[in-house]
Amino acid sequence: MASLILHPEHADDLPRADLVRIAAALALGGADPEPGCVPVGAGFVEHFTLVGCAPALVDAAGEPLCLRLVRESHATLLAGTNAVAPRCRNCRHRFGDWREHLERWRADPLGEWPCPGCGTALNAARLDWRHHAGAIRAALEFVPVFPGEVQPQSTLFARLRELSGRDWDYFFHAP
């Protein structure tokens, strides 16, 4: 099921308690959603813009949009069916052959290699996936969200930084 994933940049880790605290401070969800999803809170409409004429924020069974806290034991690259060719953030080199590297990148998203365009040390977490994929260790995941039907507001990222001391990013994931 497609989702919108908010995460600390560069696959930084956050303790689960911090994810719970952040979600509560932003009114994004109810109590700790262990192990599943909880309906989104009133803060969702304050921090996200709905795009399109009639976004359907329910799943096929009619279940409403929910929040899931994600914690991985190691960095995990999520590049689904909606993923696009990533670029180097420094020189904008396009990795047109990215699918050939995907297995290696998934095995070690933080393993570095030089950019063929500029020589900058890169890893899958530092690539510009244009909000269509990303590497995470900790995240706030909103399910179901079709890619592009919801956009986080810039004020949300300022609050996330204030609450966590880290920069955050987002991407849409369609498995």
GROMACS .gro file of N, CA and C in nm:
model
  525
    1MET      N    1   0.085  -0.117   0.000
    1MET     CA    2   0.000   0.000   0.000
    1MET      C    3   0.089   0.124   0.000
    2ALA      N    4   0.059   0.220  -0.083
    2ALA     CA    5   0.140   0.342  -0.096
    2ALA      C    6   0.136   0.425   0.032
    3SER      N    7   0.246   0.495   0.057
    3SER     CA    8   0.256   0.574   0.179
    3SER      C    9   0.343   0.697   0.159
    4LEU      N   10   0.331   0.790   0.253
    4LEU     CA   11   0.417   0.907   0.263
    4LEU      C   12   0.504   0.885   0.386
    5ILE      N   13   0.635   0.897   0.369
    5ILE     CA   14   0.729   0.869   0.477
    5ILE      C   15   0.808   0.994   0.509
    6LEU      N   16   0.798   1.041   0.635
    6LEU     CA   17   0.880   1.150   0.688
    6LEU      C   18   0.994   1.086   0.765
    7HIS      N   19   1.118   1.133   0.741
    7HIS     CA   20   1.232   1.068   0.807
    7HIS      C   21   1.347   1.165   0.828
    8PRO      N   22   1.429   1.141   0.931
    8PRO     CA   23   1.551   1.221   0.947
    8PRO      C   24   1.641   1.198   0.825
    9GLU      N   25   1.705   1.306   0.777
    9GLU     CA   26   1.792   1.295   0.660
    9GLU      C   27   1.906   1.198   0.684
   10HIS      N   28   1.959   1.144   0.574
   10HIS     CA   29   2.078   1.058   0.572
   10HIS      C   30   2.061   0.932   0.657
   11ALA      N   31   1.938   0.885   0.672
   11ALA     CA   32   1.908   0.763   0.747
   11ALA      C   33   1.953   0.772   0.892
   12ASP      N   34   1.946   0.894   0.950
   12ASP     CA   35   1.977   0.910   1.092
   12ASP      C   36   1.876   0.832   1.175
   13ASP      N   37   1.921   0.785   1.291
   13ASP     CA   38   1.834   0.709   1.379
   13ASP      C   39   1.772   0.799   1.484
   14LEU      N   40   1.657   0.761   1.532
   14LEU     CA   41   1.590   0.826   1.645
   14LEU      C   42   1.529   0.717   1.731
   15PRO      N   43   1.537   0.729   1.863
   15PRO     CA   44   1.471   0.632   1.950
   15PRO      C   45   1.319   0.636   1.929
   16ARG      N   46   1.255   0.523   1.950
   16ARG     CA   47   1.110   0.514   1.935
   16ARG      C   48   1.039   0.617   2.022
   17ALA      N   49   1.089   0.638   2.143
   17ALA     CA   50   1.028   0.736   2.233
   17ALA      C   51   1.028   0.875   2.171
   18ASP      N   52   1.132   0.910   2.096
   18ASP     CA   53   1.137   1.040   2.028
   18ASP      C   54   1.033   1.048   1.918
   19LEU      N   55   1.015   0.938   1.843
   19LEU     CA   56   0.912   0.937   1.739
   19LEU      C   57   0.774   0.958   1.800
   20VAL      N   58   0.747   0.892   1.911
   20VAL     CA   59   0.619   0.906   1.981
   20VAL      C   60   0.601   1.050   2.027
   21ARG      N   61   0.706   1.107   2.087
   21ARG     CA   62   0.700   1.245   2.138
   21ARG      C   63   0.676   1.344   2.024
   22ILE      N   64   0.746   1.326   1.913
   22ILE     CA   65   0.732   1.416   1.798
   22ILE      C   66   0.591   1.407   1.739
   23ALA      N   67   0.542   1.285   1.720
   23ALA     CA   68   0.406   1.267   1.665
   23ALA      C   69   0.303   1.332   1.756
   24ALA      N   70   0.321   1.318   1.887
   24ALA     CA   71   0.227   1.379   1.982
   24ALA      C   72   0.237   1.531   1.981
   25ALA      N   73   0.359   1.584   1.977
   25ALA     CA   74   0.378   1.730   1.978
   25ALA      C   75   0.317   1.795   1.855
   26LEU      N   76   0.317   1.724   1.743
   26LEU     CA   77   0.261   1.777   1.619
   26LEU      C   78   0.115   1.736   1.599
   27ALA      N   79   0.059   1.665   1.695
   27ALA     CA   80  -0.079   1.615   1.688
   27ALA      C   81  -0.103   1.534   1.561
   28LEU      N   82  -0.004   1.451   1.525
   28LEU     CA   83  -0.015   1.371   1.403
   28LEU      C   84  -0.083   1.237   1.424
   29GLY      N   85  -0.087   1.191   1.547
   29GLY     CA   86  -0.150   1.062   1.575
   29GLY      C   87  -0.183   1.050   1.721
   30GLY      N   88  -0.256   0.944   1.753
   30GLY     CA   89  -0.296   0.921   1.891
   30GLY      C   90  -0.184   0.859   1.972
   31ALA      N   91  -0.221   0.766   2.057
   31ALA     CA   92  -0.124   0.697   2.143
   31ALA      C   93  -0.023   0.621   2.058
   32ASP      N   94   0.083   0.575   2.122
   32ASP     CA   95   0.189   0.499   2.055
   32ASP      C   96   0.126   0.387   1.972
   33PRO      N   97   0.142   0.392   1.839
   33PRO     CA   98   0.077   0.294   1.752
   33PRO      C   99   0.150   0.160   1.743
   34GLU      N  100   0.201   0.110   1.853
   34GLU     CA  101   0.269  -0.019   1.853
   34GLU      C  102   0.163  -0.128   1.851
   35PRO      N  103   0.162  -0.225   1.766
   35PRO     CA  104   0.257  -0.245   1.658
   35PRO      C  105   0.209  -0.193   1.524
   36GLY      N  106   0.086  -0.142   1.517
   36GLY     CA  107   0.029  -0.108   1.387
   36GLY      C  108   0.010   0.040   1.365
   37CYS      N  109  -0.104   0.073   1.311
   37CYS     CA  110  -0.137   0.209   1.272
   37CYS      C  111  -0.244   0.266   1.365
   38VAL      N  112  -0.239   0.398   1.384
   38VAL     CA  113  -0.346   0.469   1.454
   38VAL      C  114  -0.397   0.578   1.361
   39PRO      N  115  -0.525   0.612   1.369
   39PRO     CA  116  -0.576   0.720   1.284
   39PRO      C  117  -0.496   0.849   1.306
   40VAL      N  118  -0.478   0.925   1.199
   40VAL     CA  119  -0.403   1.050   1.212
   40VAL      C  120  -0.479   1.148   1.299
   41GLY      N  121  -0.403   1.236   1.363
   41GLY     CA  122  -0.461   1.336   1.450
   41GLY      C  123  -0.496   1.464   1.376
   42ALA      N  124  -0.553   1.558   1.450
   42ALA     CA  125  -0.597   1.686   1.395
   42ALA      C  126  -0.482   1.767   1.336
   43GLY      N  127  -0.360   1.743   1.382
   43GLY     CA  128  -0.244   1.817   1.331
   43GLY      C  129  -0.210   1.786   1.187
   44PHE      N  130  -0.262   1.675   1.135
   44PHE     CA  131  -0.229   1.638   0.997
   44PHE      C  132  -0.269   1.749   0.900
   45VAL      N  133  -0.390   1.802   0.913
   45VAL     CA  134  -0.435   1.905   0.819
   45VAL      C  135  -0.362   2.037   0.839
   46GLU      N  136  -0.299   2.056   0.955
   46GLU     CA  137  -0.219   2.177   0.978
   46GLU      C  138  -0.083   2.170   0.910
   47HIS      N  139  -0.031   2.049   0.894
   47HIS     CA  140   0.106   2.031   0.847
   47HIS      C  141   0.118   1.978   0.705
   48PHE      N  142   0.006   1.942   0.643
   48PHE     CA  143   0.008   1.886   0.508
   48PHE      C  144  -0.095   1.955   0.421
   49THR      N  145  -0.065   1.966   0.293
   49THR     CA  146  -0.157   2.021   0.196
   49THR      C  147  -0.210   1.907   0.111
   50LEU      N  148  -0.342   1.898   0.099
   50LEU     CA  149  -0.402   1.797   0.012
   50LEU      C  150  -0.400   1.851  -0.130
   51VAL      N  151  -0.355   1.769  -0.224
   51VAL     CA  152  -0.338   1.811  -0.363
   51VAL      C  153  -0.440   1.739  -0.449
   52GLY      N  154  -0.495   1.808  -0.546
   52GLY     CA  155  -0.592   1.746  -0.635
   52GLY      C  156  -0.734   1.781  -0.595
   53CYS      N  157  -0.828   1.738  -0.676
   53CYS     CA  158  -0.967   1.776  -0.652
   53CYS      C  159  -1.035   1.689  -0.547
   54ALA      N  160  -0.991   1.565  -0.531
   54ALA     CA  161  -1.057   1.478  -0.433
   54ALA      C  162  -0.963   1.367  -0.386
   55PRO      N  163  -0.862   1.401  -0.306
   55PRO     CA  164  -0.773   1.296  -0.258
   55PRO      C  165  -0.851   1.193  -0.176
   56ALA      N  166  -0.823   1.066  -0.200
   56ALA     CA  167  -0.891   0.959  -0.128
   56ALA      C  168  -0.795   0.901  -0.025
   57LEU      N  169  -0.803   0.952   0.096
   57LEU     CA  170  -0.711   0.908   0.201
   57LEU      C  171  -0.772   0.794   0.282
   58VAL      N  172  -0.814   0.690   0.210
   58VAL     CA  173  -0.863   0.566   0.270
   58VAL      C  174  -0.808   0.451   0.188
   59ASP      N  175  -0.797   0.333   0.250
   59ASP     CA  176  -0.749   0.218   0.174
   59ASP      C  177  -0.865   0.148   0.105
   60ALA      N  178  -0.836   0.038   0.035
   60ALA     CA  179  -0.938  -0.033  -0.041
   60ALA      C  180  -1.052  -0.084   0.047
   61ALA      N  181  -1.023  -0.112   0.173
   61ALA     CA  182  -1.126  -0.161   0.265
   61ALA      C  183  -1.200  -0.047   0.334
   62GLY      N  184  -1.167   0.078   0.300
   62GLY     CA  185  -1.233   0.193   0.360
   62GLY      C  186  -1.172   0.240   0.490
   63GLU      N  187  -1.058   0.181   0.528
   63GLU     CA  188  -0.989   0.224   0.651
   63GLU      C  189  -0.929   0.362   0.628
   64PRO      N  190  -0.940   0.452   0.727
   64PRO     CA  191  -0.889   0.589   0.709
   64PRO      C  192  -0.736   0.596   0.718
   65LEU      N  193  -0.686   0.710   0.676
   65LEU     CA  194  -0.544   0.741   0.684
   65LEU      C  195  -0.494   0.717   0.826
   66CYS      N  196  -0.379   0.651   0.837
   66CYS     CA  197  -0.325   0.624   0.970
   66CYS      C  198  -0.175   0.651   0.975
   67LEU      N  199  -0.124   0.659   1.096
   67LEU     CA  200   0.018   0.684   1.122
   67LEU      C  201   0.080   0.557   1.179
   68ARG      N  202   0.197   0.524   1.124
   68ARG     CA  203   0.275   0.410   1.174
   68ARG      C  204   0.415   0.461   1.205
   69LEU      N  205   0.469   0.424   1.320
   69LEU     CA  206   0.607   0.458   1.355
   69LEU      C  207   0.697   0.347   1.302
   70VAL      N  208   0.805   0.386   1.235
   70VAL     CA  209   0.896   0.288   1.175
   70VAL      C  210   1.032   0.300   1.241
   71ARG      N  211   1.086   0.189   1.285
   71ARG     CA  212   1.223   0.182   1.339
   71ARG      C  213   1.287   0.060   1.276
   72GLU      N  214   1.400   0.080   1.213
   72GLU     CA  215   1.476  -0.029   1.154
   72GLU      C  216   1.605  -0.046   1.231
   73SER      N  217   1.658  -0.168   1.240
   73SER     CA  218   1.782  -0.192   1.313
   73SER      C  219   1.903  -0.137   1.238
   74HIS      N  220   1.886  -0.116   1.108
   74HIS     CA  221   1.993  -0.059   1.025
   74HIS      C  222   1.928   0.022   0.912
   75ALA      N  223   2.008   0.102   0.845
   75ALA     CA  224   1.954   0.183   0.735
   75ALA      C  225   1.892   0.091   0.629
   76THR      N  226   1.774   0.130   0.582
   76THR     CA  227   1.701   0.051   0.484
   76THR      C  228   1.661   0.140   0.367
   77LEU      N  229   1.696   0.099   0.245
   77LEU     CA  230   1.657   0.174   0.126
   77LEU      C  231   1.521   0.126   0.080
   78LEU      N  232   1.427   0.219   0.068
   78LEU     CA  233   1.294   0.189   0.016
   78LEU      C  234   1.280   0.255  -0.120
   79ALA      N  235   1.285   0.175  -0.224
   79ALA     CA  236   1.269   0.223  -0.361
   79ALA      C  237   1.167   0.131  -0.426
   80GLY      N  238   1.045   0.178  -0.439
   80GLY     CA  239   0.936   0.095  -0.490
   80GLY      C  240   0.909   0.119  -0.637
   81THR      N  241   0.787   0.087  -0.677
   81THR     CA  242   0.749   0.096  -0.818
   81THR      C  243   0.744   0.240  -0.868
   82ASN      N  244   0.736   0.337  -0.778
   82ASN     CA  245   0.731   0.477  -0.818
   82ASN      C  246   0.868   0.543  -0.822
   83ALA      N  247   0.975   0.469  -0.788
   83ALA     CA  248   1.110   0.528  -0.782
   83ALA      C  249   1.156   0.575  -0.920
   84VAL      N  250   1.234   0.681  -0.919
   84VAL     CA  251   1.288   0.740  -1.041
   84VAL      C  252   1.441   0.742  -1.031
   85ALA      N  253   1.506   0.768  -1.143
   85ALA     CA  254   1.652   0.774  -1.144
   85ALA      C  255   1.700   0.884  -1.050
   86PRO      N  256   1.782   0.848  -0.951
   86PRO     CA  257   1.832   0.949  -0.857
   86PRO      C  258   1.944   1.033  -0.919
   87ARG      N  259   1.976   1.142  -0.851
   87ARG     CA  260   2.083   1.232  -0.896
   87ARG      C  261   2.177   1.263  -0.780
   88CYS      N  262   2.300   1.299  -0.816
   88CYS     CA  263   2.396   1.349  -0.718
   88CYS      C  264   2.346   1.487  -0.674
   89ARG      N  265   2.344   1.512  -0.544
   89ARG     CA  266   2.300   1.643  -0.494
   89ARG      C  267   2.401   1.753  -0.524
   90ASN      N  268   2.525   1.716  -0.550
   90ASN     CA  269   2.630   1.815  -0.574
   90ASN      C  270   2.634   1.860  -0.721
   91CYS      N  271   2.647   1.765  -0.814
   91CYS     CA  272   2.665   1.802  -0.956
   91CYS      C  273   2.543   1.769  -1.042
   92ARG      N  274   2.441   1.704  -0.985
   92ARG     CA  275   2.318   1.665  -1.053
   92ARG      C  276   2.338   1.551  -1.153
   93HIS      N  277   2.452   1.478  -1.143
   93HIS     CA  278   2.473   1.361  -1.229
   93HIS      C  279   2.354   1.267  -1.212
   94ARG      N  280   2.298   1.221  -1.323
   94ARG     CA  281   2.181   1.132  -1.320
   94ARG      C  282   2.228   0.987  -1.329
   95PHE      N  283   2.183   0.906  -1.236
   95PHE     CA  284   2.216   0.764  -1.235
   95PHE      C  285   2.111   0.688  -1.317
   96GLY      N  286   2.124   0.697  -1.450
   96GLY     CA  287   2.030   0.632  -1.539
   96GLY      C  288   2.029   0.481  -1.524
   97ASP      N  289   2.141   0.426  -1.479
   97ASP     CA  290   2.153   0.281  -1.461
   97ASP      C  291   2.127   0.239  -1.317
   98TRP      N  292   2.051   0.318  -1.244
   98TRP     CA  293   2.033   0.295  -1.101
   98TRP      C  294   1.977   0.159  -1.066
   99ARG      N  295   1.893   0.103  -1.151
   99ARG     CA  296   1.835  -0.029  -1.121
   99ARG      C  297   1.943  -0.137  -1.115
  100GLU      N  298   2.052  -0.119  -1.190
  100GLU     CA  299   2.163  -0.215  -1.187
  100GLU      C  300   2.234  -0.212  -1.052
  101HIS      N  301   2.226  -0.101  -0.980
  101HIS     CA  302   2.294  -0.085  -0.851
  101HIS      C  303   2.201  -0.112  -0.732
  102LEU      N  304   2.073  -0.126  -0.759
  102LEU     CA  305   1.973  -0.131  -0.652
  102LEU      C  306   2.000  -0.242  -0.550
  103GLU      N  307   2.035  -0.360  -0.595
  103GLU     CA  308   2.060  -0.470  -0.501
  103GLU      C  309   2.175  -0.436  -0.406
  104ARG      N  310   2.283  -0.380  -0.460
  104ARG     CA  311   2.398  -0.341  -0.377
  104ARG      C  312   2.359  -0.229  -0.282
  105TRP      N  313   2.286  -0.130  -0.331
  105TRP     CA  314   2.244  -0.017  -0.247
  105TRP      C  315   2.150  -0.063  -0.136
  106ARG      N  316   2.062  -0.158  -0.166
  106ARG     CA  317   1.972  -0.209  -0.062
  106ARG      C  318   2.050  -0.286   0.044
  107ALA      N  319   2.154  -0.358   0.002
  107ALA     CA  320   2.235  -0.435   0.097
  107ALA      C  321   2.314  -0.343   0.190
  108ASP      N  322   2.356  -0.226   0.138
  108ASP     CA  323   2.436  -0.133   0.219
  108ASP      C  324   2.407   0.011   0.177
  109PRO      N  325   2.292   0.068   0.223
  109PRO     CA  326   2.254   0.202   0.181
  109PRO      C  327   2.352   0.312   0.223
  110LEU      N  328   2.438   0.283   0.320
  110LEU     CA  329   2.533   0.384   0.367
  110LEU      C  330   2.674   0.360   0.313
  111GLY      N  331   2.692   0.252   0.235
  111GLY     CA  332   2.822   0.226   0.172
  111GLY      C  333   2.852   0.334   0.069
  112GLU      N  334   2.973   0.388   0.071
  112GLU     CA  335   3.006   0.503  -0.015
  112GLU      C  336   3.078   0.462  -0.143
  113TRP      N  337   3.061   0.545  -0.245
  113TRP     CA  338   3.130   0.534  -0.373
  113TRP      C  339   3.142   0.674  -0.428
  114PRO      N  340   3.238   0.699  -0.519
  114PRO     CA  341   3.251   0.833  -0.576
  114PRO      C  342   3.149   0.857  -0.688
  115CYS      N  343   3.095   0.978  -0.691
  115CYS     CA  344   3.004   1.016  -0.800
  115CYS      C  345   3.085   1.018  -0.930
  116PRO      N  346   3.035   0.955  -1.037
  116PRO     CA  347   3.106   0.959  -1.165
  116PRO      C  348   3.115   1.099  -1.225
  117GLY      N  349   3.025   1.188  -1.181
  117GLY     CA  350   3.023   1.323  -1.236
  117GLY      C  351   3.119   1.420  -1.169
  118CYS      N  352   3.131   1.410  -1.035
  118CYS     CA  353   3.212   1.510  -0.963
  118CYS      C  354   3.306   1.450  -0.859
  119GLY      N  355   3.295   1.321  -0.833
  119GLY     CA  356   3.384   1.257  -0.737
  119GLY      C  357   3.339   1.267  -0.592
  120THR      N  358   3.229   1.337  -0.565
  120THR     CA  359   3.177   1.348  -0.428
  120THR      C  360   3.147   1.209  -0.373
  121ALA      N  361   3.180   1.186  -0.246
  121ALA     CA  362   3.146   1.059  -0.181
  121ALA      C  363   2.995   1.052  -0.163
  122LEU      N  364   2.934   0.950  -0.219
  122LEU     CA  365   2.788   0.932  -0.215
  122LEU      C  366   2.751   0.800  -0.151
  123ASN      N  367   2.628   0.791  -0.109
  123ASN     CA  368   2.565   0.663  -0.076
  123ASN      C  369   2.417   0.678  -0.110
  124ALA      N  370   2.345   0.569  -0.104
  124ALA     CA  371   2.204   0.571  -0.144
  124ALA      C  372   2.122   0.669  -0.061
  125ALA      N  373   2.159   0.689   0.065
  125ALA     CA  374   2.086   0.781   0.152
  125ALA      C  375   2.111   0.927   0.114
  126ARG      N  376   2.222   0.956   0.050
  126ARG     CA  377   2.255   1.095   0.014
  126ARG      C  378   2.213   1.132  -0.128
  127LEU      N  379   2.164   1.037  -0.205
  127LEU     CA  380   2.120   1.068  -0.340
  127LEU      C  381   1.990   1.148  -0.337
  128ASP      N  382   1.968   1.226  -0.441
  128ASP     CA  383   1.842   1.299  -0.456
  128ASP      C  384   1.745   1.210  -0.534
  129TRP      N  385   1.655   1.148  -0.462
  129TRP     CA  386   1.556   1.059  -0.522
  129TRP      C  387   1.430   1.136  -0.562
  130ARG      N  388   1.432   1.267  -0.547
  130ARG     CA  389   1.320   1.354  -0.584
  130ARG      C  390   1.188   1.312  -0.518
  131HIS      N  391   1.199   1.272  -0.392
  131HIS     CA  392   1.084   1.234  -0.309
  131HIS      C  393   1.011   1.109  -0.359
  132HIS      N  394   1.084   1.023  -0.434
  132HIS     CA  395   1.025   0.898  -0.483
  132HIS      C  396   1.087   0.774  -0.421
  133ALA      N  397   1.186   0.791  -0.334
  133ALA     CA  398   1.252   0.680  -0.264
  133ALA      C  399   1.337   0.743  -0.155
  134GLY      N  400   1.392   0.659  -0.068
  134GLY     CA  401   1.479   0.710   0.037
  134GLY      C  402   1.532   0.600   0.125
  135ALA      N  403   1.631   0.635   0.206
  135ALA     CA  404   1.688   0.542   0.303
  135ALA      C  405   1.649   0.590   0.443
  136ILE      N  406   1.602   0.498   0.524
  136ILE     CA  407   1.553   0.534   0.658
  136ILE      C  408   1.607   0.439   0.764
  137ARG      N  409   1.608   0.488   0.888
  137ARG     CA  410   1.621   0.403   1.008
  137ARG      C  411   1.502   0.428   1.099
  138ALA      N  412   1.456   0.551   1.100
  138ALA     CA  413   1.341   0.590   1.182
  138ALA      C  414   1.251   0.677   1.095
  139ALA      N  415   1.119   0.663   1.112
  139ALA     CA  416   1.030   0.740   1.026
  139ALA      C  417   0.889   0.746   1.083
  140LEU      N  418   0.816   0.845   1.034
  140LEU     CA  419   0.672   0.855   1.055
  140LEU      C  420   0.610   0.823   0.919
  141GLU      N  421   0.532   0.716   0.912
  141GLU     CA  422   0.474   0.672   0.784
  141GLU      C  423   0.323   0.690   0.787
  142PHE      N  424   0.271   0.756   0.684
  142PHE     CA  425   0.128   0.778   0.671
  142PHE      C  426   0.075   0.688   0.560
  143VAL      N  427  -0.025   0.605   0.594
  143VAL     CA  428  -0.078   0.503   0.505
  143VAL      C  429  -0.229   0.514   0.501
  144PRO      N  430  -0.297   0.504   0.388
  144PRO     CA  431  -0.246   0.505   0.252
  144PRO      C  432  -0.237   0.648   0.198
  145VAL      N  433  -0.133   0.675   0.125
  145VAL     CA  434  -0.118   0.804   0.057
  145VAL      C  435  -0.062   0.774  -0.082
  146PHE      N  436  -0.139   0.805  -0.184
  146PHE     CA  437  -0.092   0.788  -0.321
  146PHE      C  438   0.013   0.894  -0.349
  147PRO      N  439   0.123   0.859  -0.418
  147PRO     CA  440   0.229   0.957  -0.444
  147PRO      C  441   0.176   1.087  -0.503
  148GLY      N  442   0.208   1.196  -0.434
  148GLY     CA  443   0.174   1.330  -0.481
  148GLY      C  444   0.042   1.386  -0.433
  149GLU      N  445  -0.044   1.305  -0.367
  149GLU     CA  446  -0.175   1.359  -0.330
  149GLU      C  447  -0.172   1.440  -0.201
  150VAL      N  448  -0.061   1.435  -0.128
  150VAL     CA  449  -0.042   1.512  -0.005
  150VAL      C  450   0.099   1.569  -0.009
  151GLN      N  451   0.115   1.695   0.030
  151GLN     CA  452   0.248   1.756   0.035
  151GLN      C  453   0.274   1.813   0.173
  152PRO      N  454   0.387   1.777   0.235
  152PRO     CA  455   0.420   1.838   0.364
  152PRO      C  456   0.450   1.986   0.347
  153GLN      N  457   0.410   2.067   0.443
  153GLN     CA  458   0.437   2.210   0.438
  153GLN      C  459   0.576   2.239   0.494
  154SER      N  460   0.638   2.346   0.449
  154SER     CA  461   0.774   2.381   0.494
  154SER      C  462   0.778   2.405   0.645
  155THR      N  463   0.670   2.455   0.702
  155THR     CA  464   0.667   2.478   0.847
  155THR      C  465   0.679   2.347   0.924
  156LEU      N  466   0.633   2.238   0.866
  156LEU     CA  467   0.645   2.107   0.931
  156LEU      C  468   0.792   2.071   0.950
  157PHE      N  469   0.874   2.096   0.849
  157PHE     CA  470   1.016   2.060   0.858
  157PHE      C  471   1.089   2.146   0.961
  158ALA      N  472   1.048   2.271   0.975
  158ALA     CA  473   1.106   2.357   1.079
  158ALA      C  474   1.071   2.302   1.217
  159ARG      N  475   0.947   2.258   1.235
  159ARG     CA  476   0.906   2.201   1.365
  159ARG      C  477   0.976   2.068   1.392
  160LEU      N  478   0.990   1.985   1.289
  160LEU     CA  479   1.059   1.858   1.307
  160LEU      C  480   1.204   1.881   1.351
  161ARG      N  481   1.269   1.980   1.290
  161ARG     CA  482   1.407   2.013   1.328
  161ARG      C  483   1.412   2.063   1.472
  162GLU      N  484   1.318   2.147   1.506
  162GLU     CA  485   1.311   2.202   1.642
  162GLU      C  486   1.290   2.090   1.746
  163LEU      N  487   1.206   1.994   1.714
  163LEU     CA  488   1.174   1.886   1.808
  163LEU      C  489   1.280   1.777   1.816
  164SER      N  490   1.357   1.758   1.707
  164SER     CA  491   1.451   1.646   1.704
  164SER      C  492   1.598   1.687   1.697
  165GLY      N  493   1.625   1.813   1.659
  165GLY     CA  494   1.763   1.856   1.641
  165GLY      C  495   1.824   1.805   1.512
  166ARG      N  496   1.741   1.755   1.421
  166ARG     CA  497   1.788   1.699   1.293
  166ARG      C  498   1.705   1.755   1.178
  167ASP      N  499   1.766   1.756   1.059
  167ASP     CA  500   1.691   1.790   0.938
  167ASP      C  501   1.613   1.666   0.894
  168TRP      N  502   1.496   1.690   0.837
  168TRP     CA  503   1.409   1.582   0.792
  168TRP      C  504   1.381   1.596   0.643
  169ASP      N  505   1.336   1.487   0.583
  169ASP     CA  506   1.296   1.485   0.444
  169ASP      C  507   1.174   1.394   0.433
  170TYR      N  508   1.124   1.377   0.313
  170TYR     CA  509   1.009   1.289   0.292
  170TYR      C  510   1.019   1.224   0.156
  171PHE      N  511   0.945   1.117   0.140
  171PHE     CA  512   0.928   1.056   0.008
  171PHE      C  513   0.800   0.974   0.007
  172PHE      N  514   0.755   0.948  -0.114
  172PHE     CA  515   0.639   0.862  -0.134
  172PHE      C  516   0.692   0.723  -0.168
  173HIS      N  517   0.632   0.622  -0.108
  173HIS     CA  518   0.675   0.485  -0.134
  173HIS      C  519   0.556   0.405  -0.183
  174ALA      N  520   0.570   0.346  -0.301
  174ALA     CA  521   0.468   0.258  -0.357
  174ALA      C  522   0.534   0.122  -0.379
  175PRO      N  523   0.516   0.029  -0.285
  175PRO     CA  524   0.585  -0.102  -0.294
  175PRO      C  525   0.556  -0.176  -0.423
   0.00000   0.00000   0.00000
